[in-house]
Amino acid sequence: MRRPSFPLATAAFLLLSLLIPAPADAKTKKRKKTRRPVPTPVQRPYYGPPAPTPEPYLRAAGACMNITPGQYLVLAEVGATGRVFRLDAETRIEVEVRKGDRVRVLYVDGPEGPVARKILPGPIAAAPPPRTP
């Protein structure tokens, strides 16, 4: 007796469909990334490698709080107390010092406190360039 061909064809089709991989699903849409606001660039304190200091001197840096030519210079950093440096005939001033300017001071410790020997320009940190979208 002959078997009907319809059930054999159906079984073959099912077997074939299990062996052949199904087509991949349609690619899912990617969500657009929302851009976060970029903070405005501001100047930051300059922390670079220290410059070598000549042997007998100590070094200090900060903003000039007050200066009286020939007498003293008050120097302070943000969040720190100010230091007073005496100025005498041996003090070499290599920059025009104004209130608020950043300066470096090479000094020696004397019996009456620190005495400035050289006043140099302080570090000038440039603001980072703004990002362009």
Short mmCIF file of C-alpha atoms in Angstrom, two decimals:
data_model
loop_
_atom_site.label_atom_id
_atom_site.label_comp_id
_atom_site.label_asym_id
_atom_site.label_seq_id
_atom_site.Cartn_x
_atom_site.Cartn_y
_atom_site.Cartn_z
CA MET A 1 0.00 0.00 0.00
CA ARG A 2 1.15 3.42 -0.81
CA ARG A 3 1.38 6.13 1.68
CA PRO A 4 -0.10 9.48 0.80
CA SER A 5 2.53 12.05 -0.29
CA PHE A 6 1.00 14.97 1.59
CA PRO A 7 2.10 13.91 5.12
CA LEU A 8 5.57 12.99 3.81
CA ALA A 9 5.94 16.40 2.13
CA THR A 10 4.78 18.15 5.29
CA ALA A 11 7.26 16.22 7.46
CA ALA A 12 10.09 16.96 5.01
CA PHE A 13 9.18 20.65 4.98
CA LEU A 14 9.17 20.81 8.82
CA LEU A 15 12.51 19.02 9.01
CA LEU A 16 14.00 21.36 6.42
CA SER A 17 12.67 24.45 8.22
CA LEU A 18 14.38 23.34 11.45
CA LEU A 19 17.72 22.89 9.72
CA ILE A 20 17.73 26.19 7.81
CA PRO A 21 18.30 29.21 10.09
CA ALA A 22 15.52 31.74 10.30
CA PRO A 23 16.13 35.22 8.85
CA ALA A 24 17.51 37.73 11.36
CA ASP A 25 15.08 40.10 12.95
CA ALA A 26 15.02 43.61 11.57
CA LYS A 27 17.76 45.74 13.09
CA THR A 28 16.48 47.54 16.16
CA LYS A 29 16.63 51.30 16.09
CA LYS A 30 19.38 52.87 18.16
CA ARG A 31 18.30 55.60 20.49
CA LYS A 32 20.06 58.88 19.93
CA LYS A 33 22.40 59.78 22.74
CA THR A 34 21.38 63.02 24.34
CA ARG A 35 24.21 65.50 24.66
CA ARG A 36 24.92 66.59 28.17
CA PRO A 37 25.68 70.27 28.62
CA VAL A 38 29.41 70.97 28.54
CA PRO A 39 30.68 73.08 31.44
CA THR A 40 32.23 76.41 30.58
CA PRO A 41 36.04 76.15 30.69
CA VAL A 42 37.62 78.16 33.49
CA GLN A 43 41.17 78.82 34.55
CA ARG A 44 42.62 76.28 36.94
CA PRO A 45 45.67 76.60 39.16
CA TYR A 46 48.86 75.64 37.37
CA TYR A 47 50.52 72.61 38.89
CA GLY A 48 53.52 71.79 36.77
CA PRO A 49 56.91 70.38 37.48
CA PRO A 50 58.80 72.60 39.90
CA ALA A 51 61.59 74.73 38.52
CA PRO A 52 65.00 74.05 40.02
CA THR A 53 65.82 76.39 42.90
CA PRO A 54 69.34 77.79 43.31
CA GLU A 55 71.13 76.23 46.29
CA PRO A 56 70.91 78.78 49.14
CA TYR A 57 67.33 79.88 48.40
CA LEU A 58 63.90 78.65 49.40
CA ARG A 59 60.95 79.26 47.13
CA ALA A 60 57.37 80.48 47.53
CA ALA A 61 54.64 81.34 45.05
CA GLY A 62 51.24 82.97 45.26
CA ALA A 63 49.23 86.10 44.64
CA CYS A 64 50.55 89.45 45.80
CA MET A 65 48.23 90.73 48.52
CA ASN A 66 50.18 93.88 49.36
CA ILE A 67 53.52 95.42 48.49
CA THR A 68 55.38 98.34 49.96
CA PRO A 69 58.46 98.98 47.80
CA GLY A 70 61.67 98.69 49.79
CA GLN A 71 59.92 97.29 52.88
CA TYR A 72 57.80 94.16 52.46
CA LEU A 73 55.70 91.94 50.19
CA VAL A 74 52.68 89.93 51.39
CA LEU A 75 52.12 86.75 49.38
CA ALA A 76 49.20 84.30 49.75
CA GLU A 77 47.66 81.30 48.00
CA VAL A 78 43.95 80.55 47.91
CA GLY A 79 42.86 79.09 51.23
CA ALA A 80 46.21 79.74 52.93
CA THR A 81 47.40 82.46 55.27
CA GLY A 82 49.66 85.12 53.82
CA ARG A 83 53.43 85.25 54.28
CA VAL A 84 55.37 88.47 54.64
CA PHE A 85 58.75 88.78 52.92
CA ARG A 86 61.07 91.66 53.75
CA LEU A 87 62.56 93.54 50.81
CA ASP A 88 66.06 94.97 51.18
CA ALA A 89 68.84 96.39 49.00
CA GLU A 90 69.83 92.91 47.76
CA THR A 91 66.32 92.03 46.55
CA ARG A 92 66.10 91.84 42.75
CA ILE A 93 62.62 92.52 41.40
CA GLU A 94 62.38 91.10 37.86
CA VAL A 95 58.68 91.76 37.30
CA GLU A 96 56.33 94.67 37.87
CA VAL A 97 54.48 93.60 41.01
CA ARG A 98 50.88 94.71 41.45
CA LYS A 99 48.22 93.65 43.90
CA GLY A 100 46.61 90.38 42.73
CA ASP A 101 49.43 89.34 40.38
CA ARG A 102 50.92 85.86 40.79
CA VAL A 103 54.62 85.92 41.59
CA ARG A 104 57.38 83.55 42.66
CA VAL A 105 59.76 84.54 45.42
CA LEU A 106 63.19 83.09 46.08
CA TYR A 107 64.06 83.89 49.68
CA VAL A 108 66.37 83.14 52.57
CA ASP A 109 65.36 82.74 56.20
CA GLY A 110 66.94 85.51 58.23
CA PRO A 111 66.90 86.08 61.98
CA GLU A 112 63.95 88.48 61.60
CA GLY A 113 61.98 86.31 59.17
CA PRO A 114 62.10 85.54 55.44
CA VAL A 115 63.99 88.01 53.25
CA ALA A 116 63.19 88.05 49.52
CA ARG A 117 66.20 87.79 47.22
CA LYS A 118 64.45 87.49 43.83
CA ILE A 119 60.89 88.24 42.75
CA LEU A 120 60.01 86.44 39.51
CA PRO A 121 56.84 86.29 37.39
CA GLY A 122 54.44 83.58 38.51
CA PRO A 123 52.89 80.84 36.44
CA ILE A 124 50.23 81.90 33.99
CA ALA A 125 47.85 79.05 33.25
CA ALA A 126 45.94 79.52 30.02
CA ALA A 127 42.27 78.57 29.98
CA PRO A 128 41.66 75.33 28.10
CA PRO A 129 40.32 75.89 24.58
CA PRO A 130 36.53 75.52 24.34
CA ARG A 131 35.23 72.31 22.81
CA THR A 132 33.60 72.59 19.44
CA PRO A 133 30.60 70.35 18.73
#
